[in-house]
Coordinates of C-alpha atoms in Angstrom, one line a residue:
X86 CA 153.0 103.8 144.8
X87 CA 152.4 106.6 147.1
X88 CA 154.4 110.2 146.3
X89 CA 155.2 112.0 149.2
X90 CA 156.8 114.9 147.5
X91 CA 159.6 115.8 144.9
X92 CA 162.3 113.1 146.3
X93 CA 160.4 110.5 148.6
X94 CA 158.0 107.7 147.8
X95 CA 156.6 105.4 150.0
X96 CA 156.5 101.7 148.5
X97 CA 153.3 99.5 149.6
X98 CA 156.1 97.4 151.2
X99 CA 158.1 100.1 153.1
X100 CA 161.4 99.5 155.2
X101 CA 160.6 102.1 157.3
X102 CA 158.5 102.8 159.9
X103 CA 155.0 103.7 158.8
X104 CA 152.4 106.1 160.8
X105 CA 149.1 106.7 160.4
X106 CA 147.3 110.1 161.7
X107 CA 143.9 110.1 163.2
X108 CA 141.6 113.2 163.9
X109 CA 141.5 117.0 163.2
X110 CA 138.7 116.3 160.9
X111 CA 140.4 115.8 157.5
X112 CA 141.7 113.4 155.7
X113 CA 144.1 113.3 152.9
X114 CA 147.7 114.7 154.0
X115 CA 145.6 118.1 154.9
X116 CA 147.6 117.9 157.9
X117 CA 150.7 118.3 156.4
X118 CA 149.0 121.2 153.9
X119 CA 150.8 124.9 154.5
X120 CA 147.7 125.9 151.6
X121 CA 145.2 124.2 154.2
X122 CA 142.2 126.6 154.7
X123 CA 142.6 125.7 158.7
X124 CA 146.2 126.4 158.6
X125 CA 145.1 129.9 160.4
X126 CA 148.0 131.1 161.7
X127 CA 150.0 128.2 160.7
X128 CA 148.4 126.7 163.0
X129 CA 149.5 123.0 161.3
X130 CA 153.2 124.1 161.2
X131 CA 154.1 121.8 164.2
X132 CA 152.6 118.5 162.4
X133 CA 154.8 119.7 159.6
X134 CA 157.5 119.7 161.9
X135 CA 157.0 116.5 163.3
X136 CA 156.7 115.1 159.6
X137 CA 159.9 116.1 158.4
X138 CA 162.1 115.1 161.4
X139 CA 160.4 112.0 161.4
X140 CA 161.3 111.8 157.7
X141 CA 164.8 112.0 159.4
X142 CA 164.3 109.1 161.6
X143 CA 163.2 106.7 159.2
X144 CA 159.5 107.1 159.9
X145 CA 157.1 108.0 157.4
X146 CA 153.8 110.0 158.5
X147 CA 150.0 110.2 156.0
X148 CA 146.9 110.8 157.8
X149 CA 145.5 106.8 158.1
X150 CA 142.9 107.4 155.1
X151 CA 145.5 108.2 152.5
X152 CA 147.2 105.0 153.9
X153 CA 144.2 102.8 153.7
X154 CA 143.7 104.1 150.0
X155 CA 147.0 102.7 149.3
X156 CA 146.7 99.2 151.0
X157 CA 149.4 100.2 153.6
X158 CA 149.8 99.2 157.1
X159 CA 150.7 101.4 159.6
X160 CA 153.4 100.4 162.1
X161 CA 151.4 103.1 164.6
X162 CA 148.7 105.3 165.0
X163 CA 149.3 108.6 166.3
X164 CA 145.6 109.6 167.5
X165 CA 145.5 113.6 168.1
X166 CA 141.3 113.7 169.0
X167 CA 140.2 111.4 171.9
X168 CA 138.0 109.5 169.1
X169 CA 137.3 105.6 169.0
X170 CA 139.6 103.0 168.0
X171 CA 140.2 101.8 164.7
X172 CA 141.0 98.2 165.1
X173 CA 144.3 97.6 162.9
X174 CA 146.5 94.5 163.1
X175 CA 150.2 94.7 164.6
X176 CA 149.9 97.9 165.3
X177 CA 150.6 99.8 168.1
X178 CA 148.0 103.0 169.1
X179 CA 149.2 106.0 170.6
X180 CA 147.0 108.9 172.1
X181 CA 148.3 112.8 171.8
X182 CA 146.4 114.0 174.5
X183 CA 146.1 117.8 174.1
X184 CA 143.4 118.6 176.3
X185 CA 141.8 118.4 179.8
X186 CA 138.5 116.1 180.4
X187 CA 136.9 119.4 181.3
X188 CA 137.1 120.3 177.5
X189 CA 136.9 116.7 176.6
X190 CA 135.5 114.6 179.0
X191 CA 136.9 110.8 177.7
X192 CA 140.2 112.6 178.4
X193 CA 139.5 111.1 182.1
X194 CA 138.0 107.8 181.3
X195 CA 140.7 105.3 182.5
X196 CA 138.9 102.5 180.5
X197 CA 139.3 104.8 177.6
X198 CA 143.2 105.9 178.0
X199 CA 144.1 102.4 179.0
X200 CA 143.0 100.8 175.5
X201 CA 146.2 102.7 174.0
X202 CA 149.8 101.7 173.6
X203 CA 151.0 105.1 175.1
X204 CA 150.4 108.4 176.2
X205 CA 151.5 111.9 175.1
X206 CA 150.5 114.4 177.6
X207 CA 151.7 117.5 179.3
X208 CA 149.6 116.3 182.5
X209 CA 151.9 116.3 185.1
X210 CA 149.5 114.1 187.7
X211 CA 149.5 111.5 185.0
X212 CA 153.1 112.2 184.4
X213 CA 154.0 111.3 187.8
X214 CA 154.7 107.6 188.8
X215 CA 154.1 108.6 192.5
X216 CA 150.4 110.3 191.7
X217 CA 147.5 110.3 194.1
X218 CA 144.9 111.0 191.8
X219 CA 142.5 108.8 190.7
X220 CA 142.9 109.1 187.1
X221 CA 147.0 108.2 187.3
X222 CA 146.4 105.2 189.6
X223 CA 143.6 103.9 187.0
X224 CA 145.8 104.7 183.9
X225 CA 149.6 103.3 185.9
X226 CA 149.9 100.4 183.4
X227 CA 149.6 102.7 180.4
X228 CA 153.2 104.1 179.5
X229 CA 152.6 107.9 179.4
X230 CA 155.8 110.4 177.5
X231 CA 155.6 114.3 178.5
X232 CA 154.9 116.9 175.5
X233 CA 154.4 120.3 176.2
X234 CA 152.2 122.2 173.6
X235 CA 154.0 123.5 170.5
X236 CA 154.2 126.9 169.6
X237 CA 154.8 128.3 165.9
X238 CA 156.5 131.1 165.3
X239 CA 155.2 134.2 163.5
X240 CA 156.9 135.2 160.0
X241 CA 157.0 138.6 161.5
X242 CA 158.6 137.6 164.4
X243 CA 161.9 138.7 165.2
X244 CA 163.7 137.3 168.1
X245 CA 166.3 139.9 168.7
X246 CA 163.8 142.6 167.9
X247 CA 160.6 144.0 170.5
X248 CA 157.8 144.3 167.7
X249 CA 156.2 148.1 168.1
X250 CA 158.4 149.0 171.4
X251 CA 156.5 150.8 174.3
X252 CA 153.1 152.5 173.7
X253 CA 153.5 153.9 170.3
X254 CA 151.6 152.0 167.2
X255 CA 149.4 150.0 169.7
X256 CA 146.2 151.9 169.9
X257 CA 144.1 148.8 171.3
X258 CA 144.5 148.9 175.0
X259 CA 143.0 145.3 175.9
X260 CA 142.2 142.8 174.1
X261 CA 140.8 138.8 174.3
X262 CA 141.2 136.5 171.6
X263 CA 139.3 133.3 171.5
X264 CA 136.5 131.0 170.8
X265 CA 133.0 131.2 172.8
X266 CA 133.0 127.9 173.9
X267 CA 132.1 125.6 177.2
X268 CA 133.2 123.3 179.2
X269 CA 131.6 119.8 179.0
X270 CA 132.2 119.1 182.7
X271 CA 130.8 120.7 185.4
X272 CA 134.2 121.9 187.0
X273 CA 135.3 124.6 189.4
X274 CA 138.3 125.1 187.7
X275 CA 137.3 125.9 184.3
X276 CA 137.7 129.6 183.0
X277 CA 135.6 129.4 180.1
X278 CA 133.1 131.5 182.3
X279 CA 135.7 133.8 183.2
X280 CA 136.5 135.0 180.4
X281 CA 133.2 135.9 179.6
X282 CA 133.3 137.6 183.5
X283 CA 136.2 139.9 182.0
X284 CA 134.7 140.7 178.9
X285 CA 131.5 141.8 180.6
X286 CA 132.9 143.9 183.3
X287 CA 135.3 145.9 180.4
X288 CA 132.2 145.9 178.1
X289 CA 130.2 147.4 181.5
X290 CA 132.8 150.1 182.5
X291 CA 135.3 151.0 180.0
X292 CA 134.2 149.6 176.9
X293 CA 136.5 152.4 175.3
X294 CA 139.2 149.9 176.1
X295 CA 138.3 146.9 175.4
X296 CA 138.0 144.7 171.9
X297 CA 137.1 141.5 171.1
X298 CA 138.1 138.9 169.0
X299 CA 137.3 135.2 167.4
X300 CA 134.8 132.9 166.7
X301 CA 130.9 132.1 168.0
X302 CA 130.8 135.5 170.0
X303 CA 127.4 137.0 168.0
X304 CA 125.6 134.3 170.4
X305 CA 125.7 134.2 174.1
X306 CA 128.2 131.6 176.0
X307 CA 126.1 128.6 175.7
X308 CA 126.0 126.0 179.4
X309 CA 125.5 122.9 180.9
X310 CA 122.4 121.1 181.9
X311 CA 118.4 122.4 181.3
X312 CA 118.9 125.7 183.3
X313 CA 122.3 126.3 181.2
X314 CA 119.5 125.9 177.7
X315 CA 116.9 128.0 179.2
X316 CA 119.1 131.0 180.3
X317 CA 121.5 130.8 176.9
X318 CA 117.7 130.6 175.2
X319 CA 116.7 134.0 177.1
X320 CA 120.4 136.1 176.6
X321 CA 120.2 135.2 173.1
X322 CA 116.5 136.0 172.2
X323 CA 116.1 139.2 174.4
X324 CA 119.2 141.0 172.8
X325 CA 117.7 140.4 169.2
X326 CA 114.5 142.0 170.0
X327 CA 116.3 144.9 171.4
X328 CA 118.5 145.4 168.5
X329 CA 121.4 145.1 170.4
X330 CA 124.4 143.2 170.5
X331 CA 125.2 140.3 172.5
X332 CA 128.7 141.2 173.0
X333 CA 129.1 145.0 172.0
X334 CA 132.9 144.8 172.2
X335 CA 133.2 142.3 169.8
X336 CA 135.1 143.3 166.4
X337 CA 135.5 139.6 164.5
X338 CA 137.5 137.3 164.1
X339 CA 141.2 137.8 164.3
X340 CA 142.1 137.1 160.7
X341 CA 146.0 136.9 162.0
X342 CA 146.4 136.8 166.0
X343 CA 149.9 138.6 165.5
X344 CA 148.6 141.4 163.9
X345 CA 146.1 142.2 166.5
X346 CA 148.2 141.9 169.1
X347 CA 151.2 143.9 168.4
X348 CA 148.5 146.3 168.0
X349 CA 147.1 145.9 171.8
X350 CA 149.0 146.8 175.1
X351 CA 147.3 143.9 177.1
X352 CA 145.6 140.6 176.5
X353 CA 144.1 138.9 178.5
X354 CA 145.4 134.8 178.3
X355 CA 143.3 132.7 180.5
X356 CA 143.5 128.8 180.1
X357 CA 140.4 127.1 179.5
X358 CA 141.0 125.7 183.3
X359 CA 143.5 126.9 185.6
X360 CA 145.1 125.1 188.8
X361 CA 146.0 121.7 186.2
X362 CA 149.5 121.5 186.7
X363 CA 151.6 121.4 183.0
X364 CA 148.2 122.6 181.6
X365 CA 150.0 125.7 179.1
X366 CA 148.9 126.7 175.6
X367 CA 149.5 128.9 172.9
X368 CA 147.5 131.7 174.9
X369 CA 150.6 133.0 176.5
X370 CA 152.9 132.5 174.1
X371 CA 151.1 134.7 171.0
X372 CA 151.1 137.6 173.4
X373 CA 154.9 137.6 173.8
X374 CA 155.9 136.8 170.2
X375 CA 153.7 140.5 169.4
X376 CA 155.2 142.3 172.2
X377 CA 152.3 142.5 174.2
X378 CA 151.9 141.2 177.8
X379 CA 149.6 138.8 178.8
X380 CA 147.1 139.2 181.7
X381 CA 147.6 135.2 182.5
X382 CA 145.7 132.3 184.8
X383 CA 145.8 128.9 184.1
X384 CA 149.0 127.0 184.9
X385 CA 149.5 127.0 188.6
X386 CA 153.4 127.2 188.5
X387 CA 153.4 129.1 185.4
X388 CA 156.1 131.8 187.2
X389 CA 158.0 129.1 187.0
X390 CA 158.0 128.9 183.2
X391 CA 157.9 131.8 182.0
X392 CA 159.5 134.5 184.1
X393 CA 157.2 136.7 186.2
X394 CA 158.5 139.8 184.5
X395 CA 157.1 138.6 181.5
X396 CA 153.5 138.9 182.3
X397 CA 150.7 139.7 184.4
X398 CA 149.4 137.6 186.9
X399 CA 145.5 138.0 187.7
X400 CA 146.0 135.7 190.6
X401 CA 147.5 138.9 192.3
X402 CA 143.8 140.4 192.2
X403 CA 141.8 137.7 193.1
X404 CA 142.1 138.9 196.6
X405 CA 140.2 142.4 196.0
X406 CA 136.5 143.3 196.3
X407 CA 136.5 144.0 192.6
X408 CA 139.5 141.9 190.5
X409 CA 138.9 143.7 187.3
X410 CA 138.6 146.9 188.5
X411 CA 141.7 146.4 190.5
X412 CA 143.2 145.0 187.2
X413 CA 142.3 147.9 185.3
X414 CA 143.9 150.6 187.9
X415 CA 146.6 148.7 187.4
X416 CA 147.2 148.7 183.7
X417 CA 145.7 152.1 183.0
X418 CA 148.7 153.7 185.5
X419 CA 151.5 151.9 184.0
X420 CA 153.8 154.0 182.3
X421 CA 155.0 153.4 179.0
X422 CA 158.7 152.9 180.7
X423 CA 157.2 149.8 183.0
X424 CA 155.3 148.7 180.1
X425 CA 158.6 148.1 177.9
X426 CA 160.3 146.3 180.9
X427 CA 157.5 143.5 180.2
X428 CA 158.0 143.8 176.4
X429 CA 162.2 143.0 176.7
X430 CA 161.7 140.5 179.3
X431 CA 159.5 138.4 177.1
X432 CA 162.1 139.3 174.4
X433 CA 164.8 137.7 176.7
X434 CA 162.5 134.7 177.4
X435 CA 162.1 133.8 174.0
X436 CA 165.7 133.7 173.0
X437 CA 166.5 132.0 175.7
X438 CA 166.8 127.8 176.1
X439 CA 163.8 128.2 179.1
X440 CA 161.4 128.7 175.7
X441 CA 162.8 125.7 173.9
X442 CA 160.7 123.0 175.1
X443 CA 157.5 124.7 174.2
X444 CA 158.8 124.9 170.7
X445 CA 157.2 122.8 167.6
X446 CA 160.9 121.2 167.2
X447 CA 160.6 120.3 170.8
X448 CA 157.3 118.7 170.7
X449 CA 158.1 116.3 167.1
X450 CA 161.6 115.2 169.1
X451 CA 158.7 114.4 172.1
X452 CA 156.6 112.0 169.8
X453 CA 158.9 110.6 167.6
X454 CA 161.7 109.3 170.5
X455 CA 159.3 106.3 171.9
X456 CA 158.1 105.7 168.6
X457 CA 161.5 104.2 168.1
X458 CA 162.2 102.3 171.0

């Protein structure tokens, strides 16, 4: 017998719906784990989310190893990594497709998609029925169920209550938090080297300003193809026999996103590819839970999700001889007055039913309706 906690068990010959979890690296309910050491930022809150309303529902969720320990069969497989699939009898695979081929490139591969039962995606190309893009037409015969990202709410976050109101307390003026990572495509709409376009031009003219934050940034940005190897090679060798950093602004890793950022004015939230319609994360949404407004580009109609007034759009500078610089004009002459406008609309925003859908509620009531029809 298999003990989920305190008052359920799962029986090796269950009445209820079964579902077995595949990817995020480990194994053994650490999925489910508040105590997980990746639970940064309760990261993991939304698959504990999705475990106990599907408790609800009659469905029981383990990650698929803890099931094949016990002899069980799943019903399902909820795959949340684009990874191979595990051949299982009666049982019906479904994919959660977080992210774009540009970050994971078998996230386009029709042949791949089209081995599964079903498709969670925010993708609104492969959403639509009526799609001309390649990828939807290949993938038509594969039934595909919209998700929007989920986003966990801060323990210090207060809904009815602007976290450090106006200028006073936040002594970081801009900020980026995020991984130093690539695309695996060679794509004209990823950002991954715009963010390090940003970082460099604060870091080059008002490094004062400026602070960094996350993982992988000691090295430089690492590219595609032999020339990508030779230059990443050359920035990372020629700043070690200087002495000098290869990112001077960086400060660490942000051992709690919220506390950093109700600390900073700005941050700057760029996707890691813009002009992919439904394509919104987290970015965005840990900037308004701290009270601090997001420099954004990514989701093409994001005015349209979250109000204008909430955030900055860089799109508006794009036009300009020099974006950043432009940028910068723009947030150093903003008075502290302007500045709290953007803090209460994103206060507004999140209290209100627009918010809703990118919640973690939201997104378990996503996966676990067509796993019951």
């Amino acid at each position: 017998m298999l003990v989920l906690d305190e008052n359920l068990t799962l029986n090796k010959r269950p009445a209820m719906l079964v579902g077995g979890i595949v990817g995020w690296e480990e194994g053994q309910d650490d999925l489910f784990n508040p105590q997980s050491p990746r639970n940064r930022d309760d990261c993991l809150a939304p698959f504990r989310m999705l475990r106990s309303k599907a408790v609800e529902r009659g469905i029981q969720l383990h990650t698929l190893d803890v099931l094949e320990k016990e002899g069980i069969q799943p019903n399902f497989t909820l795959y949340l990594e684009a990874l191979p699939i595990i051949p299982i009898d009666n049982c019906k695979n479904y994919l959660v497709r977080f992210e774009t081929e540009l970050t994971v490139p078998v996230n386009g591969d029709a042949n791949y998609l089209n081995q599964f039962d079903g498709i969670f995606t925010w993708d609104q190309d492969l959403l639509n029925v009526n799609s001309k893009s390649s990828l939807a037409q290949k993938t038509a015969p594969t039934p595909k169920f919209p998700i929007a990202y989920p986003n966990v709410l801060p323990a210090q976050f207060k809904l009815h209550q602007i976290i450090n109101p106006g200028f006073v307390n936040r002594h970081l003026f801009c900020v980026l938090i995020g991984s130093n990572r690539h695309a695996n495509l060679p794509d004209k709409r990823e950002l991954y080297s715009e963010r390090v376009k940003a970082i460099r031009w604060f870091e080059a003219n008002v490094a004062k300003d400026f602070s960094l934050f996350g993982n992988g940034w000691l090295v430089p940005q690492k590219r595609l193809g032999k020339s990508g190897k030779w230059r990443y090679r050359l920035e990372k060798v020629l700043p070690f026999l200087l002495g000098n950093a290869v990112f001077r602004s960086y400060k660490g890793p942000a051992q709690n996103k919220f506390e950093v950022l109700a600390k900073a004015r700005f941050c700057i939230c760029f996707e890691n590819a813009k002009d992919i319609p439904g394509y919104i994360t987290e970015k965005i949404f840990d900037s308004l839970f701290a009270g601090c407004v997001p420099i954004y580009w990514g989701e093409p109609q994001i005015q349209n999700i979250v109000p204008s007034s909430c955030f900055i759009d860089f799109r508006q500078f794009l036009t300009r001889a020099n974006p950043y610089q432009e940028l910068y004009r723009y947030l150093s002459k903003m008075n502290e007055q302007d500045f709290m406008a953007y803090q209460e609309a994103g206060r507004q925003f999140l209290a209100s039913p627009a918010f809703k859908p990118y919640s973690s509620e939201a997104f378990a009531d996503a996966i676990l309706g067509p796993l019951q029809s």
